[in-house]
Coordinates of C-alpha atoms and ligand atoms in Angstrom, one line a residue:
Chain J
M894 CA 0.0 0.0 0.0
L895 CA 2.8 2.4 1.0
E896 CA 6.4 1.8 0.0
I897 CA 9.1 4.2 1.2
K898 CA 12.6 3.9 -0.2
G899 CA 15.6 6.1 0.4
L900 CA 13.5 9.0 1.9
N901 CA 15.5 12.1 2.8
A902 CA 14.0 15.2 4.3
W903 CA 15.3 18.6 5.3
Y904 CA 14.2 21.6 7.4
G905 CA 16.2 24.4 5.9
E906 CA 19.8 23.4 6.3
S907 CA 19.2 20.6 8.7
H908 CA 19.1 17.2 7.1
I909 CA 16.7 15.2 9.2
L910 CA 15.9 12.0 7.4
H911 CA 18.8 10.0 5.9
G912 CA 17.4 7.3 3.7
V913 CA 14.3 5.9 5.4
D914 CA 13.1 2.6 4.1
F915 CA 9.9 0.7 5.1
E916 CA 6.6 -0.4 3.8
V917 CA 3.0 -0.7 5.0
R918 CA 0.8 -3.4 3.5
E919 CA -2.9 -3.0 2.9
G920 CA -5.0 -3.6 6.1
E921 CA -2.0 -3.5 8.4
V922 CA -1.4 -1.4 11.5
V923 CA 2.3 -0.6 11.6
T924 CA 4.1 1.5 14.2
L925 CA 7.2 3.7 14.1
L926 CA 9.0 3.5 17.4
G927 CA 12.0 5.5 18.4
R928 CA 13.5 8.0 20.8
N929 CA 12.6 11.7 20.9
G930 CA 14.0 13.4 17.8
A931 CA 14.5 10.2 15.9
G932 CA 12.5 11.6 12.9
K933 CA 9.1 9.9 13.3
T934 CA 7.1 13.0 13.0
T935 CA 9.3 14.2 10.1
T936 CA 8.6 10.9 8.4
M937 CA 4.9 11.4 8.7
K938 CA 5.1 14.9 7.5
A939 CA 7.3 13.9 4.6
I940 CA 4.7 11.3 3.5
M941 CA 2.1 14.0 3.5
G942 CA 4.3 16.5 1.6
L943 CA 4.5 18.8 4.6
V944 CA 8.3 19.2 4.8
P945 CA 10.0 22.0 2.9
R946 CA 12.2 19.6 1.0
R947 CA 12.2 15.8 0.5
E948 CA 13.8 13.3 -1.9
G949 CA 13.6 9.6 -2.5
S950 CA 10.6 7.5 -3.3
I951 CA 7.1 7.3 -1.6
R952 CA 4.8 5.0 -3.6
F953 CA 1.2 4.9 -2.6
R954 CA -0.9 2.1 -4.2
G955 CA 1.9 1.9 -6.7
A956 CA 2.0 5.6 -7.7
E957 CA 4.9 7.8 -7.0
T958 CA 3.9 10.8 -4.7
I959 CA 7.3 12.4 -4.0
K960 CA 6.6 15.3 -6.4
M961 CA 3.0 15.8 -5.4
M962 CA 1.5 18.7 -3.3
P963 CA -0.1 17.9 0.1
N964 CA -3.6 18.4 -1.3
Q965 CA -2.9 15.9 -4.2
I966 CA -1.5 13.4 -1.7
A967 CA -4.7 13.8 0.4
K968 CA -6.8 13.3 -2.7
A969 CA -4.9 10.1 -3.4
G970 CA -6.3 8.7 -0.1
I971 CA -3.8 9.4 2.7
A972 CA -4.9 11.4 5.8
I973 CA -3.0 12.6 8.8
C974 CA -3.8 13.1 12.4
P975 CA -0.9 15.4 13.4
E976 CA 1.1 15.2 16.6
E977 CA -0.1 18.6 17.8
R978 CA -3.7 17.5 16.9
G979 CA -4.4 20.6 14.8
I980 CA -7.9 21.4 16.1
F981 CA -9.1 24.8 14.8
G982 CA -10.1 27.3 17.5
S983 CA -12.1 29.5 15.1
L984 CA -14.2 26.5 14.1
S985 CA -16.9 24.8 16.1
V986 CA -16.6 21.1 17.0
T987 CA -19.0 20.2 14.1
E988 CA -17.1 22.4 11.7
N989 CA -13.8 20.8 12.7
L990 CA -15.4 17.4 12.1
M991 CA -16.8 18.3 8.7
L992 CA -13.7 20.3 7.5
P993 CA -11.6 17.7 5.6
P994 CA -13.2 17.2 2.2
V995 CA -14.4 13.7 1.3
V996 CA -11.7 12.3 -1.1
A997 CA -13.2 8.8 -1.8
P998 CA -16.3 6.8 -1.0
G999 CA -16.2 4.4 1.9
G1000 CA -15.5 6.8 4.8
L1001 CA -17.4 6.5 8.0
D1002 CA -20.7 8.4 8.3
V1003 CA -21.3 10.8 11.2
P1004 CA -23.6 8.5 13.2
T1005 CA -20.9 5.8 13.1
I1006 CA -18.3 8.3 14.2
Y1007 CA -20.5 9.4 17.1
Q1008 CA -20.9 5.7 18.0
L1009 CA -17.1 5.3 18.2
F1010 CA -16.7 8.6 20.0
P1011 CA -19.8 9.3 22.2
N1012 CA -18.1 12.2 23.9
L1013 CA -17.9 14.1 20.5
K1014 CA -21.6 13.8 20.1
E1015 CA -22.1 15.4 23.5
R1016 CA -19.7 18.2 22.6
A1017 CA -20.9 18.7 19.0
R1018 CA -22.3 22.1 19.7
T1019 CA -19.2 23.6 21.3
A1020 CA -18.4 26.8 19.5
H1021 CA -14.6 26.6 19.6
G1022 CA -12.9 23.3 18.9
T1023 CA -10.0 24.2 21.2
R1024 CA -12.4 24.4 24.2
L1025 CA -12.5 20.6 24.2
S1026 CA -10.3 18.7 26.6
G1027 CA -7.0 17.2 25.3
G1028 CA -8.6 13.8 25.0
E1029 CA -11.6 15.1 23.2
Q1030 CA -9.5 17.1 20.8
Q1031 CA -7.5 13.9 20.1
M1032 CA -10.7 12.0 19.4
L1033 CA -11.9 14.8 17.1
A1034 CA -8.6 14.8 15.3
I1035 CA -9.0 11.1 14.6
A1036 CA -12.7 11.2 13.9
R1037 CA -12.5 13.9 11.2
I1038 CA -10.1 11.9 9.0
L1039 CA -12.3 8.8 9.3
R1040 CA -15.0 10.6 7.4
T1041 CA -13.0 11.4 4.3
G1042 CA -12.8 8.0 2.7
A1043 CA -8.9 8.0 2.9
K1044 CA -7.9 4.4 3.7
M1045 CA -4.3 5.1 4.7
L1046 CA -4.2 6.9 8.1
L1047 CA -1.1 8.5 9.7
L1048 CA -1.6 8.8 13.4
D1049 CA 1.2 10.7 15.2
E1050 CA 1.2 9.8 18.9
P1051 CA -2.5 9.7 19.4
T1052 CA -2.2 8.6 23.1
E1053 CA 0.4 11.2 24.2
G1054 CA -0.5 12.7 27.5
L1055 CA -3.9 11.0 27.8
A1056 CA -5.6 9.2 30.7
P1057 CA -5.6 5.4 30.6
V1058 CA -9.3 5.1 29.9
I1059 CA -9.0 7.3 26.9
V1060 CA -5.9 5.5 25.7
Q1061 CA -7.9 2.3 25.9
Q1062 CA -10.7 3.9 23.9
I1063 CA -8.2 5.0 21.2
G1064 CA -6.8 1.4 21.2
R1065 CA -10.4 0.0 20.6
T1066 CA -10.9 2.6 17.8
I1067 CA -7.7 1.6 16.0
R1068 CA -8.7 -2.1 16.1
E1069 CA -12.2 -1.2 15.0
I1070 CA -11.0 0.8 11.9
K1071 CA -8.5 -2.0 11.1
N1072 CA -11.4 -4.4 11.0
R1073 CA -13.2 -2.0 8.6
G1074 CA -10.2 -2.3 6.2
F1075 CA -8.3 0.9 7.1
T1076 CA -4.5 0.8 7.0
V1077 CA -2.7 2.6 9.8
L1078 CA 0.8 4.0 10.3
L1079 CA 1.1 4.8 14.0
V1080 CA 3.8 6.7 15.8
E1081 CA 4.1 5.6 19.4
Q1082 CA 6.4 6.2 22.4
N1083 CA 4.5 3.6 24.4
F1084 CA 5.3 0.2 23.0
R1085 CA 3.1 -1.5 25.6
F1086 CA 0.2 0.3 23.9
A1087 CA 1.6 -0.3 20.4
Q1088 CA 1.7 -4.0 21.2
T1089 CA -2.1 -4.2 21.6
V1090 CA -2.9 -2.8 18.2
A1091 CA 0.0 -3.3 15.7
D1092 CA 1.0 -6.1 13.3
R1093 CA 4.6 -4.9 12.9
H1094 CA 7.0 -2.3 14.4
Y1095 CA 9.7 -0.3 12.8
V1096 CA 12.4 1.2 15.0
M1097 CA 13.9 4.6 13.9
E1098 CA 17.1 6.2 15.0
H1099 CA 18.9 9.3 13.7
G1100 CA 16.6 9.6 10.7
K1101 CA 16.8 6.0 9.6
V1102 CA 14.8 2.8 10.1
I1103 CA 17.2 0.5 11.9
D1104 CA 15.0 -2.6 12.6
M1105 CA 11.7 -4.3 12.1
I1106 CA 10.0 -6.4 14.7
P1107 CA 6.8 -8.4 14.0
N1108 CA 4.3 -8.0 16.9
H1109 CA 4.5 -11.7 17.9
K1110 CA 8.3 -11.3 18.4
L1111 CA 8.0 -8.2 20.5
E1112 CA 8.1 -10.0 23.9
S1113 CA 11.2 -11.9 22.9
S1114 CA 12.9 -8.8 21.6
M1115 CA 12.5 -6.8 24.8
D1116 CA 16.2 -6.4 25.6
K1117 CA 17.0 -5.2 22.1
L1118 CA 14.0 -2.8 22.2
H1119 CA 14.9 -1.4 25.6
E1120 CA 18.3 -0.6 24.2
Y1121 CA 16.9 1.1 21.1
L1122 CA 14.4 3.2 23.0
G1123 CA 16.7 3.9 26.0
V1124 CA 14.0 3.0 28.5
Chain V
M1018 CA -37.7 74.2 12.7
F1019 CA -37.1 71.7 15.6
M1020 CA -33.8 71.6 17.5
I1021 CA -31.8 68.8 19.1
F1022 CA -29.1 69.9 21.6
G1023 CA -29.3 73.3 20.1
I1024 CA -28.7 72.0 16.6
P1025 CA -31.3 72.2 13.9
G1026 CA -32.8 68.7 13.4
P1027 CA -32.4 68.5 9.6
L1028 CA -28.7 69.4 9.9
L1029 CA -28.1 66.8 12.6
F1030 CA -29.9 64.1 10.6
G1031 CA -28.3 65.2 7.4
Q1032 CA -24.8 64.8 8.9
L1033 CA -25.9 61.5 10.5
L1034 CA -26.9 60.2 7.1
L1035 CA -23.6 61.4 5.5
G1036 CA -21.8 59.6 8.3
L1037 CA -23.7 56.5 7.7
I1038 CA -22.9 56.7 3.9
N1039 CA -19.2 57.1 4.7
G1040 CA -19.5 54.4 7.3
A1041 CA -21.0 52.1 4.7
F1042 CA -17.9 52.5 2.5
Y1043 CA -15.5 52.1 5.5
A1044 CA -17.3 48.9 6.4
M1045 CA -17.2 47.4 2.9
L1046 CA -13.6 48.4 2.3
S1047 CA -12.3 47.3 5.7
L1048 CA -14.2 44.0 5.4
G1049 CA -12.2 43.2 2.2
L1050 CA -9.0 44.2 3.8
A1051 CA -9.7 42.1 6.9
V1052 CA -10.5 39.0 4.8
I1053 CA -7.4 39.5 2.6
F1054 CA -5.2 40.0 5.7
G1055 CA -6.5 36.9 7.3
M1056 CA -5.7 34.6 4.4
L1057 CA -2.7 36.3 2.7
N1058 CA -1.1 38.0 5.7
I1059 CA -0.7 41.0 3.5
I1060 CA -2.0 44.5 4.2
N1061 CA -3.4 45.3 0.8
F1062 CA -2.4 48.9 0.2
A1063 CA -3.8 48.6 -3.3
H1064 CA -7.3 48.4 -1.9
G1065 CA -8.2 52.1 -2.4
A1066 CA -6.9 52.0 -6.0
L1067 CA -9.0 48.9 -6.7
F1068 CA -12.1 50.7 -5.2
M1069 CA -11.3 53.6 -7.6
M1070 CA -11.0 51.1 -10.5
G1071 CA -14.5 49.8 -9.6
A1072 CA -15.9 53.3 -10.0
F1073 CA -13.9 53.9 -13.2
V1074 CA -14.9 50.6 -14.8
S1075 CA -18.6 51.4 -14.2
W1076 CA -18.0 54.8 -15.7
M1077 CA -16.2 53.3 -18.7
L1078 CA -19.0 50.7 -19.2
L1079 CA -21.5 53.5 -19.3
T1080 CA -19.6 55.9 -21.4
Y1081 CA -18.0 53.6 -24.0
V1082 CA -20.4 50.6 -24.1
G1083 CA -23.6 52.1 -22.8
I1084 CA -24.0 49.6 -20.0
G1085 CA -25.9 51.1 -17.1
Y1086 CA -25.6 51.2 -13.3
F1087 CA -27.3 48.0 -12.3
P1088 CA -25.5 45.6 -14.7
S1089 CA -22.3 47.5 -13.6
L1090 CA -22.9 46.5 -10.0
I1091 CA -22.2 42.9 -11.1
L1092 CA -19.9 43.5 -14.1
A1093 CA -17.4 46.0 -12.7
P1094 CA -16.6 43.9 -9.5
L1095 CA -16.3 40.9 -11.8
I1096 CA -13.8 42.7 -14.1
V1097 CA -11.8 44.2 -11.3
G1098 CA -11.9 40.9 -9.4
I1099 CA -10.4 39.1 -12.4
F1100 CA -7.7 41.9 -12.5
G1101 CA -7.1 41.2 -8.8
L1102 CA -6.9 37.4 -9.5
L1103 CA -4.2 38.0 -12.1
L1104 CA -2.3 40.4 -9.8
E1105 CA -2.3 37.7 -7.1
K1106 CA -1.3 34.9 -9.4
T1107 CA 1.5 36.7 -11.2
I1108 CA 3.0 39.1 -8.6
I1109 CA 1.7 39.0 -5.1
S1110 CA 1.9 35.2 -4.7
R1111 CA 5.7 35.5 -5.1
L1112 CA 6.0 37.3 -1.8
Y1113 CA 4.4 34.8 0.6
K1114 CA 7.7 33.4 1.7
L1115 CA 9.2 36.8 2.4
D1116 CA 8.6 39.3 5.3
H1117 CA 5.2 41.0 5.4
L1118 CA 6.9 44.3 4.7
Y1119 CA 7.5 43.3 1.1
G1120 CA 3.8 42.6 0.5
L1121 CA 3.0 46.0 2.0
L1122 CA 5.6 47.7 -0.3
L1123 CA 4.4 45.9 -3.3
T1124 CA 0.8 46.7 -2.9
F1125 CA 1.6 50.3 -2.1
G1126 CA 3.6 50.4 -5.3
L1127 CA 0.7 48.8 -7.2
A1128 CA -1.6 51.5 -5.9
L1129 CA 0.7 54.2 -7.1
V1130 CA 1.0 52.7 -10.6
I1131 CA -2.8 52.1 -11.0
E1132 CA -3.7 55.6 -9.8
G1133 CA -0.9 57.1 -11.9
L1134 CA -2.2 55.3 -15.1
F1135 CA -5.8 56.6 -14.5
R1136 CA -4.5 60.1 -13.7
N1137 CA -2.5 60.1 -17.0
A1138 CA -5.5 59.0 -19.0
Y1139 CA -8.3 60.9 -17.4
G1140 CA -6.7 63.8 -15.3
S1141 CA -7.7 64.3 -11.7
S1142 CA -10.6 66.6 -12.0
G1143 CA -13.2 63.8 -11.9
M1144 CA -16.1 62.8 -14.0
P1145 CA -19.7 62.8 -12.9
Y1146 CA -21.8 59.6 -12.9
R1147 CA -25.5 60.1 -13.0
I1148 CA -27.7 58.5 -10.4
P1149 CA -29.9 55.9 -12.1
S1150 CA -33.4 57.4 -12.7
V1151 CA -35.3 54.9 -10.4
L1152 CA -33.1 56.0 -7.5
Q1153 CA -33.3 59.8 -8.1
G1154 CA -35.3 62.1 -5.9
A1155 CA -35.8 62.1 -2.2
T1156 CA -38.2 60.7 0.4
N1157 CA -39.8 62.6 3.2
L1158 CA -39.1 60.7 6.4
G1159 CA -41.0 63.1 8.5
F1160 CA -37.9 64.4 10.3
M1161 CA -35.8 64.9 7.2
Y1162 CA -35.7 64.5 3.4
M1163 CA -33.6 61.5 2.5
P1164 CA -32.1 61.3 -1.0
N1165 CA -33.2 57.9 -2.3
Y1166 CA -29.8 57.0 -3.7
R1167 CA -28.1 57.5 -0.3
G1168 CA -30.7 55.3 1.4
W1169 CA -30.1 52.7 -1.3
V1170 CA -26.3 52.8 -0.7
V1171 CA -26.7 52.2 3.1
L1172 CA -29.2 49.4 2.5
V1173 CA -27.1 47.6 -0.1
A1174 CA -23.9 48.0 2.0
V1175 CA -25.6 46.5 5.1
V1176 CA -26.9 43.6 3.0
V1177 CA -23.5 43.0 1.3
C1178 CA -21.6 43.2 4.7
L1179 CA -24.0 40.8 6.4
A1180 CA -23.9 38.4 3.4
T1181 CA -20.1 38.4 3.5
W1182 CA -20.2 37.8 7.3
A1183 CA -22.6 34.9 6.8
I1184 CA -20.5 33.3 4.1
I1185 CA -17.4 33.4 6.3
E1186 CA -19.0 32.5 9.6
K1187 CA -21.9 30.2 8.6
T1188 CA -20.9 28.2 5.5
S1189 CA -18.5 25.3 5.0
L1190 CA -16.5 27.4 2.5
G1191 CA -16.2 30.0 5.3
A1192 CA -15.1 27.3 7.8
T1193 CA -12.4 26.2 5.3
L1194 CA -11.3 29.8 5.0
R1195 CA -11.1 30.3 8.7
A1196 CA -9.2 27.1 9.1
A1197 CA -6.7 28.0 6.4
T1198 CA -6.2 31.4 8.2
E1199 CA -5.2 29.4 11.3
N1200 CA -3.2 26.6 9.8
A1201 CA -2.9 26.6 6.0
P1202 CA -0.5 23.6 5.6
L1203 CA -2.8 21.3 7.6
V1204 CA -5.9 22.4 5.6
Q1205 CA -3.9 21.7 2.4
A1206 CA -3.0 18.3 3.8
F1207 CA -6.7 17.5 4.1
G1208 CA -7.0 17.9 0.3
V1209 CA -7.9 21.6 -0.1
D1210 CA -6.1 23.5 -2.9
V1211 CA -5.0 26.3 -0.5
P1212 CA -3.1 28.3 -3.2
R1213 CA -6.3 28.5 -5.2
L1214 CA -8.3 29.4 -2.2
I1215 CA -5.9 32.3 -1.5
T1216 CA -6.2 33.5 -5.0
L1217 CA -10.0 33.4 -4.9
T1218 CA -10.0 35.2 -1.5
Y1219 CA -7.9 38.0 -2.9
A1220 CA -10.1 38.3 -5.9
G1221 CA -13.2 38.3 -3.7
G1222 CA -11.8 41.0 -1.4
V1223 CA -10.9 43.1 -4.5
A1224 CA -14.4 42.5 -6.0
L1225 CA -15.9 43.8 -2.8
A1226 CA -13.8 47.0 -3.1
A1227 CA -14.8 47.4 -6.7
F1228 CA -18.5 46.9 -5.8
A1229 CA -18.1 49.7 -3.2
G1230 CA -16.5 51.8 -6.0
V1231 CA -19.6 51.3 -8.2
L1232 CA -21.9 52.4 -5.4
A1233 CA -19.6 55.4 -4.7
A1234 CA -19.5 56.6 -8.3
P1235 CA -22.7 58.7 -8.3
I1236 CA -22.0 60.2 -4.9
Y1237 CA -18.3 61.2 -5.2
S1238 CA -17.1 62.1 -8.6
V1239 CA -15.2 59.4 -10.4
N1240 CA -11.6 60.4 -10.1
P1241 CA -8.2 58.7 -9.6
N1242 CA -7.8 60.0 -6.1
M1243 CA -11.1 58.8 -4.7
G1244 CA -9.5 55.7 -3.2
T1245 CA -6.7 57.6 -1.5
N1246 CA -9.3 59.9 0.2
F1247 CA -10.9 56.9 1.8
I1248 CA -8.2 54.5 2.5
N1249 CA -6.4 56.2 5.3
T1250 CA -9.5 56.2 7.4
V1251 CA -10.2 52.6 6.3
F1252 CA -6.9 51.5 7.7
A1253 CA -7.7 53.2 11.0
V1254 CA -11.0 51.3 11.0
V1255 CA -9.2 48.0 10.5
V1256 CA -6.8 48.8 13.3
I1257 CA -9.6 49.9 15.6
G1258 CA -11.8 46.9 14.8
G1259 CA -9.0 44.4 15.2
M1260 CA -7.1 42.9 12.2
G1261 CA -8.9 40.0 10.7
S1262 CA -12.2 40.3 12.6
I1263 CA -15.1 40.3 10.2
M1264 CA -18.0 41.6 12.4
G1265 CA -15.4 44.0 13.9
S1266 CA -14.8 45.6 10.6
I1267 CA -18.5 46.0 9.8
V1268 CA -19.5 47.5 13.1
T1269 CA -16.4 49.7 13.4
G1270 CA -16.8 51.0 9.9
F1271 CA -20.4 52.1 10.4
A1272 CA -19.7 53.4 13.9
L1273 CA -16.8 55.5 12.8
G1274 CA -18.7 57.0 9.9
V1275 CA -21.4 58.1 12.3
I1276 CA -18.9 59.4 14.9
E1277 CA -17.2 61.4 12.1
G1278 CA -20.6 62.8 10.9
L1279 CA -21.6 63.8 14.4
T1280 CA -18.3 65.5 15.1
K1281 CA -18.9 67.6 12.0
V1282 CA -22.1 68.9 13.7
F1283 CA -20.8 69.5 17.2
Y1284 CA -17.1 70.3 16.7
P1285 CA -16.3 70.6 12.9
Q1286 CA -12.6 71.4 13.5
A1287 CA -12.0 67.8 14.8
S1288 CA -14.0 66.0 12.1
A1289 CA -10.9 65.0 10.1
T1290 CA -9.0 63.8 13.1
V1291 CA -11.6 62.2 15.3
V1292 CA -11.1 58.7 13.7
F1293 CA -7.4 58.8 14.5
L1294 CA -8.1 60.0 18.0
V1295 CA -10.4 57.0 18.5
M1296 CA -7.6 54.8 17.1
V1297 CA -5.1 56.1 19.6
I1298 CA -7.4 55.6 22.5
V1299 CA -8.3 52.0 21.4
L1300 CA -4.7 51.1 20.8
L1301 CA -3.7 52.4 24.2
T1302 CA -6.5 50.4 26.0
R1303 CA -6.9 47.4 23.7
P1304 CA -3.8 46.9 21.6
R1305 CA -5.5 44.1 19.6
G1306 CA -8.4 46.3 18.6
L1307 CA -12.0 46.2 19.8
F1308 CA -12.9 42.9 18.3
G1309 CA -9.3 41.4 18.0
K1310 CA -8.7 38.0 19.5
A1311 CA -6.1 37.5 22.2
A1312 CA -2.9 35.9 20.9
Ligands
ATP1409 N1 10.4 22.6 12.0 C1 11.6 22.1 12.3 N2 12.7 22.9 12.0 C2 13.9 22.4 12.2 N3 14.2 21.2 12.8 C3 13.2 20.4 13.1 C4 11.8 20.9 12.9 N4 11.0 19.9 13.3 C5 11.8 18.9 13.8 N5 13.1 19.2 13.7 C6 14.2 18.4 14.1 O1 14.1 17.2 13.4 C7 14.5 16.1 14.2 C8 13.5 15.0 14.2 O2 12.3 15.6 14.8 P1 10.9 14.8 14.8 O3 9.9 15.7 15.3 O4 10.7 14.1 13.5 O5 11.2 13.7 15.9 P2 10.2 12.6 16.5 O6 10.8 11.3 16.3 O7 8.9 12.8 16.1 O8 10.4 13.0 18.1 P3 9.3 12.9 19.2 O9 9.2 11.5 19.7 O10 9.8 13.9 20.3 O11 8.0 13.4 18.7 C9 14.8 16.7 15.6 O12 16.2 16.8 15.8 C10 14.2 18.0 15.6 O13 14.9 18.9 16.3
MG1410 MG1 7.1 13.4 17.0

């Protein structure tokens, strides 16, 4: 579904990604693990076309996207839930939910979304999206990209700083959308959480992918993983 | 003759109406400036020149082609809007990566060029534009005679301002605009062609200025300086209302027109400066403007 080869990315003069290689197959949930500053967010942004400069190859459903603008990449069927959540304060909760244009058929309808996120239904009339709690904003940031029909979702640390119940709810949501045929690339610091949702894990360090661990081998690779992540 | 605060009633209401008329133009012009500033982060110094172009294009349509006032209300904003679209696409869009100051300098230069071209071609004495016959005459309101055309201008300006406000605050297109004002890259990553949205926003703000120009043509003579006369006050309105606030621009525009009009009655010497006095007071007490949002 998504094949990344020799991906390089820069912010101005700083060269952040140094030849990232990995792939995500259709229907998989795959995580990017790695220490702070390893380049996980930059990889997500580079896939979406949101870095100032990128080189290499990013093929989505077989088509090269490295030369495309972010809006064209979105239209091809990739959607991002950014690390900072990106909820708009000048838009109501409903406007935030309805903001991303539908790019393909097969997205979830609003009743289904409210079923997955009952809190959002209660807060639908809130006039400013940023008045929601951190957890509610995170749900909204995920919910709005489920509507669009994009089948490849990039979720950047959706559980960061959230209470355990909400982390569990997000875990359920990820398994639910996987069952519905979505493909997910997930950035996670918390590999205990990652373990409950993912098929495979890529480990990043200094702007490169340095290892791949299938989920069923995660337990037996703990020593290695602790070393990679410095925990 | 009846008196209010020692002022003859008709004089007071006459100035109030003049104030409302000026306020209508302040509101329409500052609205366009606010919308453009929100999306492009550029203070469009060419706004007054484009307002003037609206008046000129309607005059040219009438004089050279025989197209009258009402079709001009649509055609002139369309023509000037397309001109704005080309300006944005060919010149202004090159500056987005640079400091705001460059956008300001560029649009200021554009204003000088546009006004210079019209001054060369038509001189600066001004040409009259006849009030369309259905809007000629005056209506007795009981307390004053109101020229019909002036009433029409206030009415149309209120409708256009509220329609613009409703588009921005109540439609999904408006929600996309507001979102792009906050975080354009993310909106583009959702699949919206943001560069095209920016171009259309500029063209829309310019068309609004030109529309105001057509309305103004029968009131002020059509001349190359008519924009400059307005635009200083309009910038003060934008500052007082708070950069980028839509309702703020509308309310402040009308209110300042009225304040100016009343000052003409009670203390004529201050009428030219009262707007700037208000600006200083507002900036000292609320640096982000009356309707500005906190950072
Ligand atoms: N906008 C930017 N300009 C310059 N450098 C940046 C920018 N964003 C990130 N970087 C740098 O790029 C490197 C990788 O950052 P990135 O955000 O991709 O890391 P990450 O793996 O997502 O980290 P974290 O786990 O903390 O989110 C870091 O060294 C960071 O300082
Ligand atoms: Mg990150």
